[in-house]
Amino acid sequence: MQTLGRHILAEVYGCNFDVLNDIKKVEDIMVNSALEAGAEVREFVFHKFSPQGVSGVVVISESHLAIHTWPELGYAAVDVFTCGDKVNPWDACNYLAELFGADYINASEVPRGIFQDQEESKVVNI
């Protein structure tokens, strides 16, 4: 099986309220987690909500990282999607979980763009 990319869906629990509610800290952690994984950062945008919470995305040459935080719950929902085999999305997830002060992370990997031999493939209409 050949894939175009790897998509990590991470539920990050027990995080530090002050970190998850600080747009600059969340931005720095997300950008640095991409760099830590070996990605090439292109652009990023983050938004601070009132009374609390941050959402943002880091666009990388290899795809993207996205986050939505609920500081009052110590929770962050994180996506790390990488294409190719140069960047390991798990490195980014582990880095950000550590810097968010997470108690634990529940994450799964979804292969994206799965390709099979033409003879094995079939079209499925949804």
mmCIF file with all atom_site columns, C-alpha atoms in Angstrom:
data_model
loop_
_atom_site.group_PDB
_atom_site.id
_atom_site.type_symbol
_atom_site.label_atom_id
_atom_site.label_alt_id
_atom_site.label_comp_id
_atom_site.label_asym_id
_atom_site.label_entity_id
_atom_site.label_seq_id
_atom_site.pdbx_PDB_ins_code
_atom_site.Cartn_x
_atom_site.Cartn_y
_atom_site.Cartn_z
_atom_site.occupancy
_atom_site.B_iso_or_equiv
_atom_site.pdbx_formal_charge
_atom_site.auth_seq_id
_atom_site.auth_comp_id
_atom_site.auth_asym_id
_atom_site.auth_atom_id
_atom_site.pdbx_PDB_model_num
ATOM 1   C CA . MET A 1 1   ? 0.000   0.000  0.000   1.00 0.00 ? 1   MET A CA 1
ATOM 2   C CA . GLN A 1 2   ? 1.311   3.403  -0.955  1.00 0.00 ? 2   GLN A CA 1
ATOM 3   C CA . THR A 1 3   ? 0.052   6.619  0.670   1.00 0.00 ? 3   THR A CA 1
ATOM 4   C CA . LEU A 1 4   ? 0.509   10.306 0.027   1.00 0.00 ? 4   LEU A CA 1
ATOM 5   C CA . GLY A 1 5   ? 0.623   11.257 3.674   1.00 0.00 ? 5   GLY A CA 1
ATOM 6   C CA . ARG A 1 6   ? 0.059   10.614 7.354   1.00 0.00 ? 6   ARG A CA 1
ATOM 7   C CA . HIS A 1 7   ? -2.579  12.429 9.404   1.00 0.00 ? 7   HIS A CA 1
ATOM 8   C CA . ILE A 1 8   ? -2.352  12.361 13.196  1.00 0.00 ? 8   ILE A CA 1
ATOM 9   C CA . LEU A 1 9   ? -5.550  13.214 15.079  1.00 0.00 ? 9   LEU A CA 1
ATOM 10  C CA . ALA A 1 10  ? -4.572  14.011 18.650  1.00 0.00 ? 10  ALA A CA 1
ATOM 11  C CA . GLU A 1 11  ? -6.666  14.598 21.756  1.00 0.00 ? 11  GLU A CA 1
ATOM 12  C CA . VAL A 1 12  ? -4.350  16.318 24.244  1.00 0.00 ? 12  VAL A CA 1
ATOM 13  C CA . TYR A 1 13  ? -5.539  16.318 27.881  1.00 0.00 ? 13  TYR A CA 1
ATOM 14  C CA . GLY A 1 14  ? -4.410  17.785 31.186  1.00 0.00 ? 14  GLY A CA 1
ATOM 15  C CA . CYS A 1 15  ? -2.661  20.771 29.611  1.00 0.00 ? 15  CYS A CA 1
ATOM 16  C CA . ASN A 1 16  ? -1.624  23.969 31.360  1.00 0.00 ? 16  ASN A CA 1
ATOM 17  C CA . PHE A 1 17  ? -4.434  26.572 31.252  1.00 0.00 ? 17  PHE A CA 1
ATOM 18  C CA . ASP A 1 18  ? -2.037  29.515 30.959  1.00 0.00 ? 18  ASP A CA 1
ATOM 19  C CA . VAL A 1 19  ? -0.257  27.960 27.984  1.00 0.00 ? 19  VAL A CA 1
ATOM 20  C CA . LEU A 1 20  ? -3.432  26.973 26.111  1.00 0.00 ? 20  LEU A CA 1
ATOM 21  C CA . ASN A 1 21  ? -4.927  30.437 26.620  1.00 0.00 ? 21  ASN A CA 1
ATOM 22  C CA . ASP A 1 22  ? -1.874  32.394 25.443  1.00 0.00 ? 22  ASP A CA 1
ATOM 23  C CA . ILE A 1 23  ? -1.948  32.968 21.675  1.00 0.00 ? 23  ILE A CA 1
ATOM 24  C CA . LYS A 1 24  ? 1.784   33.698 21.469  1.00 0.00 ? 24  LYS A CA 1
ATOM 25  C CA . LYS A 1 25  ? 2.734   30.560 23.430  1.00 0.00 ? 25  LYS A CA 1
ATOM 26  C CA . VAL A 1 26  ? 0.407   28.340 21.364  1.00 0.00 ? 26  VAL A CA 1
ATOM 27  C CA . GLU A 1 27  ? 1.741   29.882 18.146  1.00 0.00 ? 27  GLU A CA 1
ATOM 28  C CA . ASP A 1 28  ? 5.369   29.389 19.204  1.00 0.00 ? 28  ASP A CA 1
ATOM 29  C CA . ILE A 1 29  ? 4.785   25.798 20.291  1.00 0.00 ? 29  ILE A CA 1
ATOM 30  C CA . MET A 1 30  ? 2.959   24.867 17.094  1.00 0.00 ? 30  MET A CA 1
ATOM 31  C CA . VAL A 1 31  ? 5.542   26.482 14.791  1.00 0.00 ? 31  VAL A CA 1
ATOM 32  C CA . ASN A 1 32  ? 8.409   24.937 16.752  1.00 0.00 ? 32  ASN A CA 1
ATOM 33  C CA . SER A 1 33  ? 6.752   21.514 16.769  1.00 0.00 ? 33  SER A CA 1
ATOM 34  C CA . ALA A 1 34  ? 6.654   21.644 12.969  1.00 0.00 ? 34  ALA A CA 1
ATOM 35  C CA . LEU A 1 35  ? 10.323  22.607 12.882  1.00 0.00 ? 35  LEU A CA 1
ATOM 36  C CA . GLU A 1 36  ? 11.183  19.927 15.456  1.00 0.00 ? 36  GLU A CA 1
ATOM 37  C CA . ALA A 1 37  ? 9.644   17.323 13.134  1.00 0.00 ? 37  ALA A CA 1
ATOM 38  C CA . GLY A 1 38  ? 11.744  18.563 10.217  1.00 0.00 ? 38  GLY A CA 1
ATOM 39  C CA . ALA A 1 39  ? 8.996   20.438 8.372   1.00 0.00 ? 39  ALA A CA 1
ATOM 40  C CA . GLU A 1 40  ? 9.424   23.609 6.358   1.00 0.00 ? 40  GLU A CA 1
ATOM 41  C CA . VAL A 1 41  ? 7.095   26.313 7.720   1.00 0.00 ? 41  VAL A CA 1
ATOM 42  C CA . ARG A 1 42  ? 5.433   28.496 5.081   1.00 0.00 ? 42  ARG A CA 1
ATOM 43  C CA . GLU A 1 43  ? 2.774   30.531 6.937   1.00 0.00 ? 43  GLU A CA 1
ATOM 44  C CA . PHE A 1 44  ? 0.776   30.535 10.134  1.00 0.00 ? 44  PHE A CA 1
ATOM 45  C CA . VAL A 1 45  ? -2.281  32.252 11.542  1.00 0.00 ? 45  VAL A CA 1
ATOM 46  C CA . PHE A 1 46  ? -3.763  32.111 15.044  1.00 0.00 ? 46  PHE A CA 1
ATOM 47  C CA . HIS A 1 47  ? -6.840  33.616 16.664  1.00 0.00 ? 47  HIS A CA 1
ATOM 48  C CA . LYS A 1 48  ? -7.555  34.292 20.366  1.00 0.00 ? 48  LYS A CA 1
ATOM 49  C CA . PHE A 1 49  ? -11.145 33.817 21.496  1.00 0.00 ? 49  PHE A CA 1
ATOM 50  C CA . SER A 1 50  ? -12.932 35.590 24.351  1.00 0.00 ? 50  SER A CA 1
ATOM 51  C CA . PRO A 1 51  ? -13.152 34.678 27.143  1.00 0.00 ? 51  PRO A CA 1
ATOM 52  C CA . GLN A 1 52  ? -10.588 31.954 26.385  1.00 0.00 ? 52  GLN A CA 1
ATOM 53  C CA . GLY A 1 53  ? -9.218  29.610 23.751  1.00 0.00 ? 53  GLY A CA 1
ATOM 54  C CA . VAL A 1 54  ? -6.951  29.724 20.732  1.00 0.00 ? 54  VAL A CA 1
ATOM 55  C CA . SER A 1 55  ? -7.299  28.280 17.236  1.00 0.00 ? 55  SER A CA 1
ATOM 56  C CA . GLY A 1 56  ? -4.667  28.260 14.570  1.00 0.00 ? 56  GLY A CA 1
ATOM 57  C CA . VAL A 1 57  ? -2.967  26.625 11.656  1.00 0.00 ? 57  VAL A CA 1
ATOM 58  C CA . VAL A 1 58  ? 0.637   26.262 10.557  1.00 0.00 ? 58  VAL A CA 1
ATOM 59  C CA . VAL A 1 59  ? 1.013   25.689 6.831   1.00 0.00 ? 59  VAL A CA 1
ATOM 60  C CA . ILE A 1 60  ? 4.074   23.626 6.038   1.00 0.00 ? 60  ILE A CA 1
ATOM 61  C CA . SER A 1 61  ? 5.503   22.576 2.682   1.00 0.00 ? 61  SER A CA 1
ATOM 62  C CA . GLU A 1 62  ? 4.508   19.038 3.650   1.00 0.00 ? 62  GLU A CA 1
ATOM 63  C CA . SER A 1 63  ? 0.865   20.002 4.542   1.00 0.00 ? 63  SER A CA 1
ATOM 64  C CA . HIS A 1 64  ? -0.329  21.508 7.875   1.00 0.00 ? 64  HIS A CA 1
ATOM 65  C CA . LEU A 1 65  ? -0.726  21.496 11.648  1.00 0.00 ? 65  LEU A CA 1
ATOM 66  C CA . ALA A 1 66  ? -3.958  22.773 13.223  1.00 0.00 ? 66  ALA A CA 1
ATOM 67  C CA . ILE A 1 67  ? -5.117  23.325 16.799  1.00 0.00 ? 67  ILE A CA 1
ATOM 68  C CA . HIS A 1 68  ? -8.196  24.323 18.796  1.00 0.00 ? 68  HIS A CA 1
ATOM 69  C CA . THR A 1 69  ? -7.806  24.813 22.553  1.00 0.00 ? 69  THR A CA 1
ATOM 70  C CA . TRP A 1 70  ? -10.222 24.700 25.478  1.00 0.00 ? 70  TRP A CA 1
ATOM 71  C CA . PRO A 1 71  ? -8.028  26.062 28.300  1.00 0.00 ? 71  PRO A CA 1
ATOM 72  C CA . GLU A 1 72  ? -10.819 25.774 30.878  1.00 0.00 ? 72  GLU A CA 1
ATOM 73  C CA . LEU A 1 73  ? -10.803 22.020 30.243  1.00 0.00 ? 73  LEU A CA 1
ATOM 74  C CA . GLY A 1 74  ? -7.034  21.677 29.832  1.00 0.00 ? 74  GLY A CA 1
ATOM 75  C CA . TYR A 1 75  ? -7.763  20.218 26.393  1.00 0.00 ? 75  TYR A CA 1
ATOM 76  C CA . ALA A 1 76  ? -6.480  20.734 22.852  1.00 0.00 ? 76  ALA A CA 1
ATOM 77  C CA . ALA A 1 77  ? -7.582  19.090 19.603  1.00 0.00 ? 77  ALA A CA 1
ATOM 78  C CA . VAL A 1 78  ? -4.615  18.849 17.253  1.00 0.00 ? 78  VAL A CA 1
ATOM 79  C CA . ASP A 1 79  ? -4.188  17.687 13.642  1.00 0.00 ? 79  ASP A CA 1
ATOM 80  C CA . VAL A 1 80  ? -0.775  17.067 12.142  1.00 0.00 ? 80  VAL A CA 1
ATOM 81  C CA . PHE A 1 81  ? -0.894  16.140 8.451   1.00 0.00 ? 81  PHE A CA 1
ATOM 82  C CA . THR A 1 82  ? 2.362   15.488 6.608   1.00 0.00 ? 82  THR A CA 1
ATOM 83  C CA . CYS A 1 83  ? 2.998   14.323 3.069   1.00 0.00 ? 83  CYS A CA 1
ATOM 84  C CA . GLY A 1 84  ? 6.018   12.359 1.959   1.00 0.00 ? 84  GLY A CA 1
ATOM 85  C CA . ASP A 1 85  ? 8.464   10.620 4.244   1.00 0.00 ? 85  ASP A CA 1
ATOM 86  C CA . LYS A 1 86  ? 10.747  13.495 5.271   1.00 0.00 ? 86  LYS A CA 1
ATOM 87  C CA . VAL A 1 87  ? 8.651   14.633 8.265   1.00 0.00 ? 87  VAL A CA 1
ATOM 88  C CA . ASN A 1 88  ? 7.468   12.419 11.124  1.00 0.00 ? 88  ASN A CA 1
ATOM 89  C CA . PRO A 1 89  ? 4.142   13.813 12.414  1.00 0.00 ? 89  PRO A CA 1
ATOM 90  C CA . TRP A 1 90  ? 4.570   11.923 15.712  1.00 0.00 ? 90  TRP A CA 1
ATOM 91  C CA . ASP A 1 91  ? 7.642   14.022 16.491  1.00 0.00 ? 91  ASP A CA 1
ATOM 92  C CA . ALA A 1 92  ? 5.502   17.168 16.245  1.00 0.00 ? 92  ALA A CA 1
ATOM 93  C CA . CYS A 1 93  ? 2.718   15.665 18.413  1.00 0.00 ? 93  CYS A CA 1
ATOM 94  C CA . ASN A 1 94  ? 5.066   14.510 21.135  1.00 0.00 ? 94  ASN A CA 1
ATOM 95  C CA . TYR A 1 95  ? 6.880   17.860 21.192  1.00 0.00 ? 95  TYR A CA 1
ATOM 96  C CA . LEU A 1 96  ? 3.723   19.952 21.516  1.00 0.00 ? 96  LEU A CA 1
ATOM 97  C CA . ALA A 1 97  ? 2.178   17.647 24.126  1.00 0.00 ? 97  ALA A CA 1
ATOM 98  C CA . GLU A 1 98  ? 5.287   18.041 26.276  1.00 0.00 ? 98  GLU A CA 1
ATOM 99  C CA . LEU A 1 99  ? 5.302   21.834 25.980  1.00 0.00 ? 99  LEU A CA 1
ATOM 100 C CA . PHE A 1 100 ? 1.564   22.087 26.688  1.00 0.00 ? 100 PHE A CA 1
ATOM 101 C CA . GLY A 1 101 ? 2.282   20.216 29.927  1.00 0.00 ? 101 GLY A CA 1
ATOM 102 C CA . ALA A 1 102 ? -0.115  17.441 28.913  1.00 0.00 ? 102 ALA A CA 1
ATOM 103 C CA . ASP A 1 103 ? -0.949  14.640 31.326  1.00 0.00 ? 103 ASP A CA 1
ATOM 104 C CA . TYR A 1 104 ? -1.725  12.356 28.411  1.00 0.00 ? 104 TYR A CA 1
ATOM 105 C CA . ILE A 1 105 ? -2.446  12.244 24.708  1.00 0.00 ? 105 ILE A CA 1
ATOM 106 C CA . ASN A 1 106 ? -4.842  9.998  22.821  1.00 0.00 ? 106 ASN A CA 1
ATOM 107 C CA . ALA A 1 107 ? -3.840  9.989  19.172  1.00 0.00 ? 107 ALA A CA 1
ATOM 108 C CA . SER A 1 108 ? -4.370  7.937  16.058  1.00 0.00 ? 108 SER A CA 1
ATOM 109 C CA . GLU A 1 109 ? -2.811  7.944  12.625  1.00 0.00 ? 109 GLU A CA 1
ATOM 110 C CA . VAL A 1 110 ? -4.861  7.934  9.442   1.00 0.00 ? 110 VAL A CA 1
ATOM 111 C CA . PRO A 1 111 ? -3.129  7.161  6.143   1.00 0.00 ? 111 PRO A CA 1
ATOM 112 C CA . ARG A 1 112 ? -4.131  9.723  3.494   1.00 0.00 ? 112 ARG A CA 1
ATOM 113 C CA . GLY A 1 113 ? -4.215  9.201  -0.268  1.00 0.00 ? 113 GLY A CA 1
ATOM 114 C CA . ILE A 1 114 ? -4.066  5.410  -0.257  1.00 0.00 ? 114 ILE A CA 1
ATOM 115 C CA . PHE A 1 115 ? -3.120  4.002  -3.637  1.00 0.00 ? 115 PHE A CA 1
ATOM 116 C CA . GLN A 1 116 ? -3.421  0.404  -4.740  1.00 0.00 ? 116 GLN A CA 1
ATOM 117 C CA . ASP A 1 117 ? -2.781  -1.391 -7.990  1.00 0.00 ? 117 ASP A CA 1
ATOM 118 C CA . GLN A 1 118 ? -5.358  -0.468 -10.617 1.00 0.00 ? 118 GLN A CA 1
ATOM 119 C CA . GLU A 1 119 ? -6.583  -4.063 -10.692 1.00 0.00 ? 119 GLU A CA 1
ATOM 120 C CA . GLU A 1 120 ? -7.325  -3.956 -6.949  1.00 0.00 ? 120 GLU A CA 1
ATOM 121 C CA . SER A 1 121 ? -8.989  -0.518 -6.981  1.00 0.00 ? 121 SER A CA 1
ATOM 122 C CA . LYS A 1 122 ? -12.662 0.129  -7.419  1.00 0.00 ? 122 LYS A CA 1
ATOM 123 C CA . VAL A 1 123 ? -14.722 3.295  -7.411  1.00 0.00 ? 123 VAL A CA 1
ATOM 124 C CA . VAL A 1 124 ? -17.117 3.797  -4.521  1.00 0.00 ? 124 VAL A CA 1
ATOM 125 C CA . ASN A 1 125 ? -19.826 6.409  -4.935  1.00 0.00 ? 125 ASN A CA 1
ATOM 126 C CA . ILE A 1 126 ? -20.987 8.089  -1.779  1.00 0.00 ? 126 ILE A CA 1
#
